[in-house]
PDB file of C-alpha atoms in Angstrom:
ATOM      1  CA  UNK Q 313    -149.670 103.468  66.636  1.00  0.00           C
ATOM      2  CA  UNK Q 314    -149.541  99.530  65.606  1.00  0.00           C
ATOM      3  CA  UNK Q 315    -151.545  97.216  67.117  1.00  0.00           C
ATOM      4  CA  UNK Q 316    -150.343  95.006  69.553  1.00  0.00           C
ATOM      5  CA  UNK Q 317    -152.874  92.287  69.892  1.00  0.00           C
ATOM      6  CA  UNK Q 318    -154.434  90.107  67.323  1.00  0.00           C
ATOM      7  CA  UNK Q 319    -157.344  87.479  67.905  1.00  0.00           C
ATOM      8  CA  UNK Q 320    -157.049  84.545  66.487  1.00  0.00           C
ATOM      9  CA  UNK Q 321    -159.934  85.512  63.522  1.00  0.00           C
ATOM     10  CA  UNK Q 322    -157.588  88.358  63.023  1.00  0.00           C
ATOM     11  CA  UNK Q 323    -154.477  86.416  62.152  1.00  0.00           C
ATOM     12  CA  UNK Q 324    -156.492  83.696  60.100  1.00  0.00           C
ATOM     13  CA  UNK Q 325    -157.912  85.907  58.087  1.00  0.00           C
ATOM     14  CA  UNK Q 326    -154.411  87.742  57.310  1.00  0.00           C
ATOM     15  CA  UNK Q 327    -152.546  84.578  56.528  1.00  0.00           C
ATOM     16  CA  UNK Q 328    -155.688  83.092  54.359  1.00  0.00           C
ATOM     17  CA  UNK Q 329    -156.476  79.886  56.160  1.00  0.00           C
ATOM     18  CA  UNK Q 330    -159.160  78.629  58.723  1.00  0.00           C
ATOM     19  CA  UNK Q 331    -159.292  79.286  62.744  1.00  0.00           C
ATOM     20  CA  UNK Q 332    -158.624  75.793  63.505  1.00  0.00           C
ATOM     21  CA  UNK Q 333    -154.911  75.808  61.242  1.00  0.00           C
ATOM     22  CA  UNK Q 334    -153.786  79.070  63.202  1.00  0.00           C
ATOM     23  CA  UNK Q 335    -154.483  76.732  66.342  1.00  0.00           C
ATOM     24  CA  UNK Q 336    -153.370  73.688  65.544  1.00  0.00           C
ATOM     25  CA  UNK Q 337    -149.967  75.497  64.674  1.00  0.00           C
ATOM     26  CA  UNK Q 338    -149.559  77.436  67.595  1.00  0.00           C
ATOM     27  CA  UNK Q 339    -149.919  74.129  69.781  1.00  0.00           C
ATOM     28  CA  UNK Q 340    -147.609  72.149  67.128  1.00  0.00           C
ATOM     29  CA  UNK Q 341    -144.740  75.151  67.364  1.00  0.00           C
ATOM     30  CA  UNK Q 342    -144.990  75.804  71.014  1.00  0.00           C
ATOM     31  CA  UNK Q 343    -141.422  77.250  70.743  1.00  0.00           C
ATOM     32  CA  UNK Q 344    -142.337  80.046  68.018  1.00  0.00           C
ATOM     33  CA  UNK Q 345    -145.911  80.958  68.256  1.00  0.00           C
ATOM     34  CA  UNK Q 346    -146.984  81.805  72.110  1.00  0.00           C
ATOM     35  CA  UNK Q 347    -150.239  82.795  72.087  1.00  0.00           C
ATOM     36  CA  UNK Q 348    -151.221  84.629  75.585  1.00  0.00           C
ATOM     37  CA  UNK Q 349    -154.959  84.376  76.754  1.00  0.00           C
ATOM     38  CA  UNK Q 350    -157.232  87.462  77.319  1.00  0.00           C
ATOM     39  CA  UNK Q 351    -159.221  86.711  80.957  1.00  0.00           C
ATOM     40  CA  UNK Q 352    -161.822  85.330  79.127  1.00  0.00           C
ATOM     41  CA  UNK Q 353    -159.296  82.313  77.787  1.00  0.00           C
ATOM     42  CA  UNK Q 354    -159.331  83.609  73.932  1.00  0.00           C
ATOM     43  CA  UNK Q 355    -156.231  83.443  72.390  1.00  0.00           C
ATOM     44  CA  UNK Q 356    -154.212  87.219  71.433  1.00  0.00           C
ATOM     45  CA  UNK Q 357    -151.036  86.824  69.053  1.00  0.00           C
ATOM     46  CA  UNK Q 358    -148.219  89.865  68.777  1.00  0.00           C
ATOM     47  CA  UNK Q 359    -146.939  90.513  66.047  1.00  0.00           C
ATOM     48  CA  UNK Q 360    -143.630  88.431  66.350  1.00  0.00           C
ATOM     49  CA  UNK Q 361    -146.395  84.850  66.527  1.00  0.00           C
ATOM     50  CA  UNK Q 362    -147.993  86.322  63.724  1.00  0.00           C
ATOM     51  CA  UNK Q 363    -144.276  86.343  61.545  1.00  0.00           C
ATOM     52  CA  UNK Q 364    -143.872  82.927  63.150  1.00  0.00           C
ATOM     53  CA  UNK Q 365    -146.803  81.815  61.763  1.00  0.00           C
ATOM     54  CA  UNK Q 366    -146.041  83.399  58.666  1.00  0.00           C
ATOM     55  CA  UNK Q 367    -142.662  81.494  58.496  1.00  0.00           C
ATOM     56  CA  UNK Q 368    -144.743  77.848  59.198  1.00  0.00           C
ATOM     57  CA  UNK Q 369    -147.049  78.933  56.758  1.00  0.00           C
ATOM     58  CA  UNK Q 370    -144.289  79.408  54.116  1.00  0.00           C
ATOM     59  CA  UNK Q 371    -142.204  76.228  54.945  1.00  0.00           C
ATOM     60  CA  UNK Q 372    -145.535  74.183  54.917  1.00  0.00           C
ATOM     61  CA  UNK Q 373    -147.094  75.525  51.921  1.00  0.00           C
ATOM     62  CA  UNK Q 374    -144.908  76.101  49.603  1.00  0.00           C
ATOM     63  CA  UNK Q 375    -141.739  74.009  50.780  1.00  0.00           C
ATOM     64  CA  UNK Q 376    -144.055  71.008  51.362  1.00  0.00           C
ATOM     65  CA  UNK Q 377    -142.350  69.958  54.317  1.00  0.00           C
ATOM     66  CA  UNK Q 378    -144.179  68.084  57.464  1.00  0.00           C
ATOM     67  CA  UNK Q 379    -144.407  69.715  60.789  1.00  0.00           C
ATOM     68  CA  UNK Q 380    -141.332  67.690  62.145  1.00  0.00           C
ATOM     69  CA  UNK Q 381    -139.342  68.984  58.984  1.00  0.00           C
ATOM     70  CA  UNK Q 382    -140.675  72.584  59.735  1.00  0.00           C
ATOM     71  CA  UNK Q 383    -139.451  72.405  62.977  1.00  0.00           C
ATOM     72  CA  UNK Q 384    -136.145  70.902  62.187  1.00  0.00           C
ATOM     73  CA  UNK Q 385    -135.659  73.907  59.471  1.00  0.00           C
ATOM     74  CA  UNK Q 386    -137.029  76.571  61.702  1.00  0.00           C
ATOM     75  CA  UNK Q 387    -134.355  75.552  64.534  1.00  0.00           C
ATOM     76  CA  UNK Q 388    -131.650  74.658  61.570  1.00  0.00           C
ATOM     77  CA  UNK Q 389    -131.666  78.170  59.731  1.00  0.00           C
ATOM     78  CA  UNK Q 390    -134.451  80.386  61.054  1.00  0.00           C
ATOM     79  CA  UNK Q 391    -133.060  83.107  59.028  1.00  0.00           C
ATOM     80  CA  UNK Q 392    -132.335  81.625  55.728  1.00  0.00           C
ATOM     81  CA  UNK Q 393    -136.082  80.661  55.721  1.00  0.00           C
ATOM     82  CA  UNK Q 394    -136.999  84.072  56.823  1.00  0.00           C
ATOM     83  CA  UNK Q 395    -135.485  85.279  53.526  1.00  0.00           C
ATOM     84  CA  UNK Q 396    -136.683  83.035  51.263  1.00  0.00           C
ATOM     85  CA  UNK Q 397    -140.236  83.518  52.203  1.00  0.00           C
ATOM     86  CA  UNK Q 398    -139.398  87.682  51.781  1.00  0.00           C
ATOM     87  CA  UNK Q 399    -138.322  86.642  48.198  1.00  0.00           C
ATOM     88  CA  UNK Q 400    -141.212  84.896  47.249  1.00  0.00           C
ATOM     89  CA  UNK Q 401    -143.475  87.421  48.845  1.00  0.00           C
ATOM     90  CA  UNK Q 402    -141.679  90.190  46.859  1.00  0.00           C
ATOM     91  CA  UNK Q 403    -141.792  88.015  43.589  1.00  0.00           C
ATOM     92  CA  UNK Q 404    -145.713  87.392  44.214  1.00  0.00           C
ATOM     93  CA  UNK Q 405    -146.554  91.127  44.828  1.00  0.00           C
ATOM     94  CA  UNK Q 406    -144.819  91.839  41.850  1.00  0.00           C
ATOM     95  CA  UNK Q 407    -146.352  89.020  39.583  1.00  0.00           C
ATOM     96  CA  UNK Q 408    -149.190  90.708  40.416  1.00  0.00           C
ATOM     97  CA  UNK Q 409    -148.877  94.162  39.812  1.00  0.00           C
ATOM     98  CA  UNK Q 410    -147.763  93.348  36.322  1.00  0.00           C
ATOM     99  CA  UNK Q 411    -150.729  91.068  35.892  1.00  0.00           C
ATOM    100  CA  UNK Q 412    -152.743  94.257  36.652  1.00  0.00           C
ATOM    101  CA  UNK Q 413    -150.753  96.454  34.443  1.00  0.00           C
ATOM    102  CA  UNK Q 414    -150.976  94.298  31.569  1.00  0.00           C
ATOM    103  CA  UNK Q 415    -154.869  93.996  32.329  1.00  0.00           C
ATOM    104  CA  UNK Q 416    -154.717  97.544  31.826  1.00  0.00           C
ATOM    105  CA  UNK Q 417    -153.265  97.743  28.435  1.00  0.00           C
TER     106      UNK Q 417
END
Protein backbone atom coordinates (compact mmCIF):
# COMPACT_ATOMS: atom_id res chain seq x y z
CA UNK A 1 0.00 0.00 0.00
CA UNK A 2 1.36 3.70 -1.01
CA UNK A 3 1.37 6.28 1.22
CA UNK A 4 -1.01 8.85 1.13
CA UNK A 5 0.32 11.64 3.21
CA UNK A 6 3.60 13.38 3.11
CA UNK A 7 4.89 16.13 5.65
CA UNK A 8 6.37 18.77 4.42
CA UNK A 9 10.20 17.38 5.60
CA UNK A 10 9.09 14.44 3.60
CA UNK A 11 8.57 16.14 0.28
CA UNK A 12 11.70 18.51 0.77
CA UNK A 13 13.83 16.02 1.26
CA UNK A 14 12.52 14.01 -1.97
CA UNK A 15 12.71 16.95 -4.30
CA UNK A 16 16.32 18.11 -2.76
CA UNK A 17 15.61 21.59 -1.54
CA UNK A 18 14.90 23.33 1.91
CA UNK A 19 11.41 23.37 4.03
CA UNK A 20 10.91 26.92 3.45
CA UNK A 21 11.03 26.44 -0.87
CA UNK A 22 8.34 23.54 -0.57
CA UNK A 23 6.31 26.39 1.31
CA UNK A 24 6.87 29.23 -0.35
CA UNK A 25 5.69 27.23 -3.55
CA UNK A 26 2.71 25.81 -2.30
CA UNK A 27 1.47 29.44 -1.27
CA UNK A 28 2.88 30.89 -4.76
CA UNK A 29 0.85 27.91 -6.84
CA UNK A 30 -2.25 27.90 -4.79
CA UNK A 31 -3.97 26.35 -7.88
CA UNK A 32 -1.57 23.15 -8.11
CA UNK A 33 -0.14 22.37 -4.79
CA UNK A 34 -3.04 22.22 -1.92
CA UNK A 35 -1.55 21.31 1.01
CA UNK A 36 -4.33 20.12 3.74
CA UNK A 37 -3.46 20.65 7.53
CA UNK A 38 -3.25 17.75 10.09
CA UNK A 39 -5.30 19.15 13.50
CA UNK A 40 -2.26 20.26 14.74
CA UNK A 41 -1.93 22.95 11.59
CA UNK A 42 1.22 21.01 9.89
CA UNK A 43 1.04 20.85 6.43
CA UNK A 44 0.35 16.92 4.60
CA UNK A 45 0.89 16.84 0.65
CA UNK A 46 -0.68 13.73 -1.62
CA UNK A 47 0.95 12.60 -3.99
CA UNK A 48 -0.65 14.63 -6.93
CA UNK A 49 1.05 18.25 -4.81
CA UNK A 50 4.04 16.36 -4.62
CA UNK A 51 4.08 15.89 -8.90
CA UNK A 52 2.98 19.52 -8.83
CA UNK A 53 5.76 20.44 -7.06
CA UNK A 54 7.83 18.34 -9.05
CA UNK A 55 6.58 20.11 -12.27
CA UNK A 56 7.50 23.87 -10.49
CA UNK A 57 10.59 22.43 -9.55
CA UNK A 58 11.43 21.45 -13.18
CA UNK A 59 10.13 24.68 -14.92
CA UNK A 60 12.08 26.77 -12.24
CA UNK A 61 15.24 24.97 -12.19
CA UNK A 62 16.07 23.96 -15.15
CA UNK A 63 13.79 26.15 -17.55
CA UNK A 64 14.84 29.26 -15.56
CA UNK A 65 11.61 30.76 -15.73
CA UNK A 66 10.06 33.18 -12.82
CA UNK A 67 7.09 32.14 -10.85
CA UNK A 68 4.69 34.30 -13.08
CA UNK A 69 6.25 32.45 -16.20
CA UNK A 70 5.77 29.06 -14.31
CA UNK A 71 2.40 29.76 -13.83
CA UNK A 72 1.66 31.03 -17.24
CA UNK A 73 3.34 27.60 -18.67
CA UNK A 74 1.73 25.39 -16.13
CA UNK A 75 -1.88 26.81 -17.20
CA UNK A 76 -0.54 27.13 -21.07
CA UNK A 77 0.57 23.36 -21.58
CA UNK A 78 0.49 21.46 -18.29
CA UNK A 79 1.18 18.41 -20.20
CA UNK A 80 3.86 19.29 -22.58
CA UNK A 81 5.84 20.32 -19.42
CA UNK A 82 4.88 17.16 -17.74
CA UNK A 83 6.80 15.38 -20.52
CA UNK A 84 9.64 17.23 -20.80
CA UNK A 85 10.52 16.99 -17.20
CA UNK A 86 9.89 12.80 -17.71
CA UNK A 87 12.59 13.19 -20.48
CA UNK A 88 15.06 14.81 -18.60
CA UNK A 89 14.46 12.65 -15.60
CA UNK A 90 14.90 9.54 -17.84
CA UNK A 91 18.07 11.13 -19.54
CA UNK A 92 19.54 11.93 -15.89
CA UNK A 93 18.91 8.38 -14.48
CA UNK A 94 20.52 7.13 -17.35
CA UNK A 95 23.61 9.55 -17.40
CA UNK A 96 24.06 8.09 -14.35
CA UNK A 97 23.95 4.58 -14.57
CA UNK A 98 26.51 4.76 -17.30
CA UNK A 99 28.66 7.00 -15.16
CA UNK A 100 28.56 4.03 -12.71
CA UNK A 101 29.17 1.45 -15.28
CA UNK A 102 32.05 3.09 -16.70
CA UNK A 103 33.35 3.60 -12.97
CA UNK A 104 33.22 0.01 -12.98
CA UNK A 105 35.39 -0.79 -15.86
Amino acid sequence: MEKQFFSIGEVAELLGENNSTVRFWSNSFPRYVRPTRTPKGDRVYRSDDIRALELIRYLLKSERLTIEGATKRMDEDRKGAERKQKIVQSLTSIRKMLTEVAQNL
